[in-house]
Structure formats: structure tokens, C-alpha cells
mmCIF file of C-alpha atoms in Angstrom:
data_model
loop_
_atom_site.group_PDB
_atom_site.id
_atom_site.type_symbol
_atom_site.label_atom_id
_atom_site.label_comp_id
_atom_site.label_asym_id
_atom_site.label_seq_id
_atom_site.Cartn_x
_atom_site.Cartn_y
_atom_site.Cartn_z
ATOM 1 C CA MET A 740 142.483 145.985 157.320
ATOM 2 C CA LYS A 741 146.184 146.741 157.245
ATOM 3 C CA VAL A 742 146.711 150.376 157.077
ATOM 4 C CA PHE A 743 149.680 151.252 154.457
ATOM 5 C CA PRO A 744 151.037 155.066 154.768
ATOM 6 C CA ASN A 745 150.293 155.392 151.063
ATOM 7 C CA THR A 746 148.682 153.057 148.847
ATOM 8 C CA ILE A 747 146.218 152.576 145.676
ATOM 9 C CA ILE A 748 143.103 150.467 145.954
ATOM 10 C CA ASN A 749 141.535 148.808 142.774
ATOM 11 C CA PHE A 750 137.916 147.810 142.233
ATOM 12 C CA HIS A 751 136.271 146.266 139.363
ATOM 13 C CA LYS A 752 132.531 145.340 139.455
ATOM 14 C CA ILE A 753 130.241 147.365 142.011
ATOM 15 C CA TYR A 754 126.932 145.155 142.869
ATOM 16 C CA ASP A 755 125.944 147.387 146.157
ATOM 17 C CA LYS A 756 125.458 151.238 146.371
ATOM 18 C CA GLU A 757 125.248 150.933 150.420
ATOM 19 C CA TRP A 758 128.655 148.967 150.340
ATOM 20 C CA MET A 759 130.129 151.371 147.839
ATOM 21 C CA GLU A 760 129.238 154.288 149.949
ATOM 22 C CA SER A 761 130.538 152.635 153.348
ATOM 23 C CA VAL A 762 133.624 151.893 151.873
ATOM 24 C CA LEU A 763 134.316 155.536 150.182
ATOM 25 C CA LEU A 764 133.411 157.220 153.426
ATOM 26 C CA PHE A 765 135.514 154.721 155.293
ATOM 27 C CA LEU A 766 138.921 155.461 153.051
ATOM 28 C CA SER A 767 138.205 158.841 153.326
ATOM 29 C CA ASN A 768 138.040 158.605 157.446
ATOM 30 C CA ILE A 769 141.621 157.392 157.273
ATOM 31 C CA TYR A 770 143.288 158.154 154.034
ATOM 32 C CA ASN A 771 143.519 161.662 152.312
ATOM 33 C CA ILE A 772 142.092 161.068 149.160
ATOM 34 C CA VAL A 773 144.267 162.014 146.328
ATOM 35 C CA SER A 774 144.215 162.143 142.365
ATOM 36 C CA ILE A 775 146.146 160.186 140.041
ATOM 37 C CA GLN A 776 147.488 163.639 138.629
ATOM 38 C CA ASP A 777 148.686 163.872 142.550
ATOM 39 C CA ILE A 778 150.526 160.408 141.996
ATOM 40 C CA GLU A 779 152.299 161.956 138.836
ATOM 41 C CA SER A 780 153.634 164.886 140.662
ATOM 42 C CA TYR A 781 154.695 162.689 143.411
ATOM 43 C CA TYR A 782 157.235 160.856 140.806
ATOM 44 C CA TYR A 783 157.969 163.601 138.546
ATOM 45 C CA ASN A 784 158.186 166.600 140.560
ATOM 46 C CA GLN A 785 158.509 165.344 144.111
ATOM 47 C CA LYS A 786 155.288 166.293 145.450
ATOM 48 C CA PRO A 787 155.217 164.673 148.973
ATOM 49 C CA LEU A 788 152.190 162.563 149.502
ATOM 50 C CA HIS A 789 151.576 161.369 153.448
ATOM 51 C CA ASN A 790 148.995 159.050 154.553
ATOM 52 C CA CYS A 791 147.343 159.040 151.203
ATOM 53 C CA CYS A 792 145.239 156.703 148.791
ATOM 54 C CA HIS A 793 144.076 156.976 145.621
ATOM 55 C CA ILE A 794 141.314 154.890 144.145
ATOM 56 C CA THR A 795 140.943 153.098 140.684
ATOM 57 C CA PHE A 796 138.177 151.126 139.003
ATOM 58 C CA ASP A 797 139.215 148.858 136.265
ATOM 59 C CA ASP A 798 137.182 147.939 132.862
ATOM 60 C CA GLY A 799 134.685 150.563 132.801
ATOM 61 C CA ASP A 800 131.881 148.022 133.809
ATOM 62 C CA ARG A 801 128.537 150.683 133.886
ATOM 63 C CA SER A 802 128.073 149.985 137.624
ATOM 64 C CA PHE A 803 131.164 152.775 137.574
ATOM 65 C CA TYR A 804 128.448 155.173 135.725
ATOM 66 C CA THR A 805 125.324 153.856 137.746
ATOM 67 C CA ILE A 806 126.473 153.534 141.385
ATOM 68 C CA VAL A 807 130.452 155.005 141.472
ATOM 69 C CA TYR A 808 129.869 158.075 139.579
ATOM 70 C CA PRO A 809 127.180 159.515 141.803
ATOM 71 C CA LEU A 810 128.735 158.674 145.192
ATOM 72 C CA ILE A 811 131.905 160.561 143.977
ATOM 73 C CA LYS A 812 130.155 163.517 142.708
ATOM 74 C CA LYS A 813 128.158 163.298 146.221
ATOM 75 C CA PHE A 814 131.405 163.320 148.419
ATOM 76 C CA GLN A 815 133.724 165.136 145.719
ATOM 77 C CA LEU A 816 136.441 162.397 145.335
ATOM 78 C CA PRO A 817 138.576 161.957 142.565
ATOM 79 C CA VAL A 818 139.338 158.558 140.917
ATOM 80 C CA SER A 819 140.987 157.156 138.152
ATOM 81 C CA ILE A 820 138.894 154.500 135.733
ATOM 82 C CA TYR A 821 140.834 152.528 133.000
ATOM 83 C CA VAL A 822 139.036 150.981 130.183
ATOM 84 C CA SER A 823 138.793 149.878 126.349
ATOM 85 C CA PRO A 824 137.888 152.483 123.919
ATOM 86 C CA LYS A 825 137.131 149.496 121.343
ATOM 87 C CA ILE A 826 134.175 148.057 124.139
ATOM 88 C CA ALA A 827 133.080 151.518 124.880
ATOM 89 C CA LYS A 828 131.900 152.392 121.161
ATOM 90 C CA THR A 829 130.776 148.607 119.749
ATOM 91 C CA GLY A 830 128.837 147.971 122.829
ATOM 92 C CA GLU A 831 130.831 144.304 122.918
ATOM 93 C CA ASN A 832 132.222 142.694 125.941
ATOM 94 C CA PHE A 833 135.088 141.558 127.569
ATOM 95 C CA TRP A 834 135.676 138.006 127.122
ATOM 96 C CA PHE A 835 135.411 137.250 130.888
ATOM 97 C CA GLN A 836 132.573 139.165 130.696
ATOM 98 C CA GLU A 837 130.585 136.853 128.040
ATOM 99 C CA ILE A 838 131.644 133.310 129.694
ATOM 100 C CA ARG A 839 130.338 134.812 133.225
ATOM 101 C CA ASP A 840 127.117 132.554 132.860
ATOM 102 C CA TYR A 841 128.470 130.150 130.638
ATOM 103 C CA ASN A 842 128.168 126.366 131.689
ATOM 104 C CA LYS A 843 131.882 125.645 133.010
ATOM 105 C CA GLU A 844 131.615 122.196 132.176
ATOM 106 C CA VAL A 845 130.980 122.975 128.389
ATOM 107 C CA LEU A 846 133.481 125.433 128.539
ATOM 108 C CA ARG A 847 136.085 122.885 129.940
ATOM 109 C CA THR A 848 135.145 120.245 127.258
ATOM 110 C CA ILE A 849 135.657 122.724 124.800
ATOM 111 C CA ILE A 850 138.750 123.762 125.869
ATOM 112 C CA ASN A 851 140.458 120.343 126.428
ATOM 113 C CA ASN A 852 139.288 118.836 122.902
ATOM 114 C CA LYS A 853 140.899 121.947 121.120
ATOM 115 C CA TYR A 854 143.876 122.124 123.392
ATOM 116 C CA PRO A 855 144.848 118.686 124.830
ATOM 117 C CA TYR A 856 147.592 119.725 126.555
ATOM 118 C CA LEU A 857 145.452 121.257 128.889
ATOM 119 C CA LYS A 858 143.623 118.328 130.081
ATOM 120 C CA ASN A 859 146.383 117.740 132.184
ATOM 121 C CA VAL A 860 145.839 120.650 134.253
ATOM 122 C CA ASN A 861 144.936 119.983 137.679
ATOM 123 C CA PRO A 862 140.848 120.484 138.063
ATOM 124 C CA LYS A 863 141.036 122.967 140.678
ATOM 125 C CA VAL A 864 142.628 125.638 138.558
ATOM 126 C CA SER A 865 139.778 127.818 137.951
ATOM 127 C CA LEU A 866 138.382 128.044 134.484
ATOM 128 C CA ASN A 867 139.061 132.009 134.636
ATOM 129 C CA ALA A 868 142.983 130.857 134.926
ATOM 130 C CA ILE A 869 142.854 128.701 132.123
ATOM 131 C CA PHE A 870 141.432 131.294 129.962
ATOM 132 C CA LYS A 871 144.339 133.251 131.325
ATOM 133 C CA SER A 872 146.876 131.099 129.490
ATOM 134 C CA LEU A 873 145.382 131.211 126.493
ATOM 135 C CA GLN A 874 146.098 134.013 123.420
ATOM 136 C CA LEU A 875 142.952 136.022 122.713
ATOM 137 C CA GLU A 876 142.370 134.437 119.271
ATOM 138 C CA GLN A 877 142.127 131.083 120.901
ATOM 139 C CA ILE A 878 140.138 132.427 123.623
ATOM 140 C CA TRP A 879 137.321 133.716 120.920
ATOM 141 C CA GLU A 880 137.783 130.534 119.021
ATOM 142 C CA VAL A 881 136.353 128.605 122.322
ATOM 143 C CA ILE A 882 133.607 131.205 123.046
ATOM 144 C CA SER A 883 132.523 131.078 119.642
ATOM 145 C CA GLU A 884 132.187 127.106 119.669
ATOM 146 C CA TYR A 885 130.363 127.374 122.741
ATOM 147 C CA ARG A 886 127.871 130.250 121.264
ATOM 148 C CA SER A 887 127.156 127.798 118.272
ATOM 149 C CA ILE A 888 126.753 124.488 120.675
ATOM 150 C CA MET A 889 124.609 125.910 123.299
ATOM 151 C CA LYS A 890 122.409 128.390 120.747
ATOM 152 C CA VAL A 891 123.524 131.590 122.507
ATOM 153 C CA VAL A 892 124.166 135.039 121.082
ATOM 154 C CA ALA A 893 126.447 137.422 122.501
ATOM 155 C CA GLU A 894 125.274 139.071 126.080
ATOM 156 C CA LYS A 895 124.027 142.423 126.668
ATOM 157 C CA ARG A 896 126.438 145.349 127.125
ATOM 158 C CA MET A 897 128.071 145.833 130.366
ATOM 159 C CA ASN A 898 130.232 148.384 130.080
ATOM 160 C CA MET A 899 130.161 151.879 129.676
ATOM 161 C CA SER A 900 129.450 153.768 126.553
ATOM 162 C CA ASP A 901 131.475 156.493 124.780
ATOM 163 C CA GLY A 902 129.645 159.096 125.726
ATOM 164 C CA GLU A 903 129.509 158.146 129.643
ATOM 165 C CA LEU A 904 133.282 158.125 129.011
ATOM 166 C CA ILE A 905 133.187 161.587 128.184
ATOM 167 C CA GLU A 906 130.826 162.981 130.599
ATOM 168 C CA VAL A 907 132.880 161.055 133.793
ATOM 169 C CA SER A 908 135.647 162.713 132.239
ATOM 170 C CA ASN A 909 134.500 166.564 132.037
ATOM 171 C CA SER A 910 133.187 166.074 135.571
ATOM 172 C CA GLY A 911 136.771 166.975 136.838
ATOM 173 C CA LEU A 912 136.709 164.056 139.034
ATOM 174 C CA VAL A 913 137.558 161.255 136.724
ATOM 175 C CA ALA A 914 140.877 160.489 134.958
ATOM 176 C CA ILE A 915 140.799 158.143 132.443
ATOM 177 C CA GLY A 916 143.362 155.463 131.457
ATOM 178 C CA ALA A 917 143.729 153.062 128.893
ATOM 179 C CA HIS A 918 142.928 149.097 129.502
ATOM 180 C CA THR A 919 144.068 147.753 125.940
ATOM 181 C CA LEU A 920 141.558 147.379 123.440
ATOM 182 C CA ASN A 921 140.583 143.596 124.618
ATOM 183 C CA HIS A 922 141.973 142.961 128.043
ATOM 184 C CA PRO A 923 144.232 140.385 126.744
ATOM 185 C CA ILE A 924 147.295 138.986 129.120
ATOM 186 C CA LEU A 925 149.654 140.823 127.216
ATOM 187 C CA ALA A 926 152.784 138.352 127.823
ATOM 188 C CA ASN A 927 150.698 135.858 126.025
ATOM 189 C CA GLU A 928 150.602 137.496 122.773
ATOM 190 C CA THR A 929 152.684 138.312 119.856
ATOM 191 C CA GLU A 930 154.785 141.543 120.183
ATOM 192 C CA THR A 931 152.757 142.768 117.131
ATOM 193 C CA THR A 932 149.662 142.266 119.218
ATOM 194 C CA ALA A 933 150.153 143.260 122.094
ATOM 195 C CA GLN A 934 151.956 146.399 120.673
ATOM 196 C CA ASN A 935 148.617 147.199 119.037
ATOM 197 C CA GLU A 936 146.470 146.517 121.868
ATOM 198 C CA ILE A 937 148.346 148.622 123.885
ATOM 199 C CA GLN A 938 149.010 151.651 121.446
ATOM 200 C CA SER A 939 145.422 151.803 119.572
ATOM 201 C CA SER A 940 144.103 152.049 122.984
ATOM 202 C CA ILE A 941 145.838 155.013 123.865
ATOM 203 C CA LEU A 942 145.275 156.906 120.725
ATOM 204 C CA GLU A 943 141.575 155.802 120.404
ATOM 205 C CA LEU A 944 140.795 156.534 123.817
ATOM 206 C CA SER A 945 142.365 160.179 123.456
ATOM 207 C CA GLU A 946 140.145 160.721 120.565
ATOM 208 C CA ILE A 947 137.050 159.602 122.259
ATOM 209 C CA LEU A 948 137.823 162.308 125.244
ATOM 210 C CA GLY A 949 139.500 164.860 122.872
ATOM 211 C CA ILE A 950 142.812 165.029 125.928
ATOM 212 C CA PRO A 951 145.704 162.983 125.499
ATOM 213 C CA VAL A 952 145.621 159.648 127.787
ATOM 214 C CA ARG A 953 148.316 159.563 130.414
ATOM 215 C CA TYR A 954 147.772 156.432 132.440
ATOM 216 C CA PHE A 955 147.135 152.669 131.552
ATOM 217 C CA ALA A 956 146.640 149.580 133.368
ATOM 218 C CA TYR A 957 147.588 146.423 132.437
ATOM 219 C CA PRO A 958 145.103 143.768 132.779
ATOM 220 C CA ASN A 959 145.483 141.085 135.382
ATOM 221 C CA GLY A 960 148.584 143.075 136.098
ATOM 222 C CA ILE A 961 151.442 140.407 137.404
ATOM 223 C CA PRO A 962 154.750 141.874 136.597
ATOM 224 C CA GLN A 963 157.048 139.621 134.880
ATOM 225 C CA ILE A 964 153.982 137.049 134.628
ATOM 226 C CA ASP A 965 151.202 139.073 132.596
ATOM 227 C CA PHE A 966 153.478 141.955 131.212
ATOM 228 C CA GLY A 967 157.372 142.954 131.007
ATOM 229 C CA LYS A 968 159.433 145.331 129.667
ATOM 230 C CA ARG A 969 158.479 144.960 125.891
ATOM 231 C CA GLU A 970 155.266 146.199 127.547
ATOM 232 C CA MET A 971 156.724 148.821 129.435
ATOM 233 C CA ASN A 972 158.591 149.952 126.580
ATOM 234 C CA PHE A 973 155.248 150.458 124.327
ATOM 235 C CA LEU A 974 153.875 152.434 126.753
ATOM 236 C CA LYS A 975 157.185 154.747 127.088
ATOM 237 C CA ALA A 976 156.987 155.215 123.301
ATOM 238 C CA MET A 977 153.542 156.435 123.907
ATOM 239 C CA ASN A 978 154.392 159.244 126.446
ATOM 240 C CA ILE A 979 152.368 157.396 129.343
ATOM 241 C CA LYS A 980 152.963 158.820 132.526
ATOM 242 C CA LEU A 981 152.193 155.964 135.051
ATOM 243 C CA ALA A 982 151.138 152.589 134.378
ATOM 244 C CA LEU A 983 149.486 150.667 136.701
#
């Protein structure tokens, strides 16, 4: 592993407690583990950081609550997580969670029938990558058609509830930032949709937690591909201090 002088390391779904514990111990041994507030102070108040690491988790998968949260309490490690308030309140799942166990060939057939221009895409291109080229409305149209054809219903809740978010926020170890409402690739969406995904997620999350939301993570997160100046300006208007 290449060790950077200062770094942010991101996780999503965690499958194994022993593995996660070993990773946290490893990072703690080679880095000073810092909070997202320390990084904010670095940028805004010139707080020096040396050999530091901040640990983040995207999406709010329940594995954070069941596996990671007990470990960070055990080791007293600050982390940040980035979640959708809509998903937390409703118990719905993100689109990529819903399709995780779907039949890939059936999904490809539906996509090719609905969007013929995608038939020419190299078959080696992953299904997730194809979905990420679509708008949210198109993604859920594909999922709806799949459910109709395959006679399946929505998957059970895979993410943390609003009550669990409040609990981890109150621990003092977990800073919670917004991650849109529905996890779209923001650059694919209209200006109105992108603005609503960003701003409503911040406002609704702040309402759940009872505190201002200061941080945000872009879905997928590749600059100039998944987001650009438009999205950055929406965040500035909402007084977001750091976007990852």
C-alpha cells in the first residue's frame, strides 16, 4: 500500500467485522486519524495536518451501524458518513442496491429495447456503468419493467434508518453529510433535478439530525464527469463547507 502524507479513505458496504477491525487498526498505526472538522479547519483556518487520515463511508448501508459503529466506539475513531435522508426515512433502497441480485441478461435486454442507442455499447462495459449513463427516471423505468417481467418486489431495507442516523450523530464520533436524495449521477440530470437532489437532501438531513449539515459527497464523485461547477454552485448556496 502506498502511504500518502495526508489522505481520505472511503468505504461503502462492509461485509466482515474482523477485516474492518484489522483495517482500522492498520490505519491507526500508520496515521493520525482526524475528523472531518479537522479537515475543515485545515482549509478554512490553516490548521496544520501532518500524516493524517480521515475515514469516510458512503450511502449509509446498515453494515455501518452493525459492524463499523461498534468498532469506532471501541477505538474512539472519528469518521464521516454520507447519506440520503429520503432513503433513511422511507426504508427504500438506492437503485444500485435494488439491481444487485437482478438477472443481468434480462436487465440488458430491457435497456437495449428501451434505449436502442445502447445496443452498440461494448458488451464488456459493466451493467452498472450503463446504468450510470442514464437519468434517474430512466433507471427506475428499467427497474419497474424488470419487476413486472420477473414478478419481483422491492428489496428489503438495506440502509440505516433516521433513528440510527440520529444515534450515531449524537455519539460525537460520526459527522453526517448529505449524499443527494436518490444517488443520481448529477451531471446526467436537468438543472432542476440536480438542484433538488442536492438542496433537498441537505435540508431534509438537517431536519432529521437537528443540526446544520456542513458536508456533502458527490455520487460516484469524478470531477467534470459526475459533477461540475453547476453542482458546486448549488452547494455553495447551501453553505456546504466541504464536498468530497
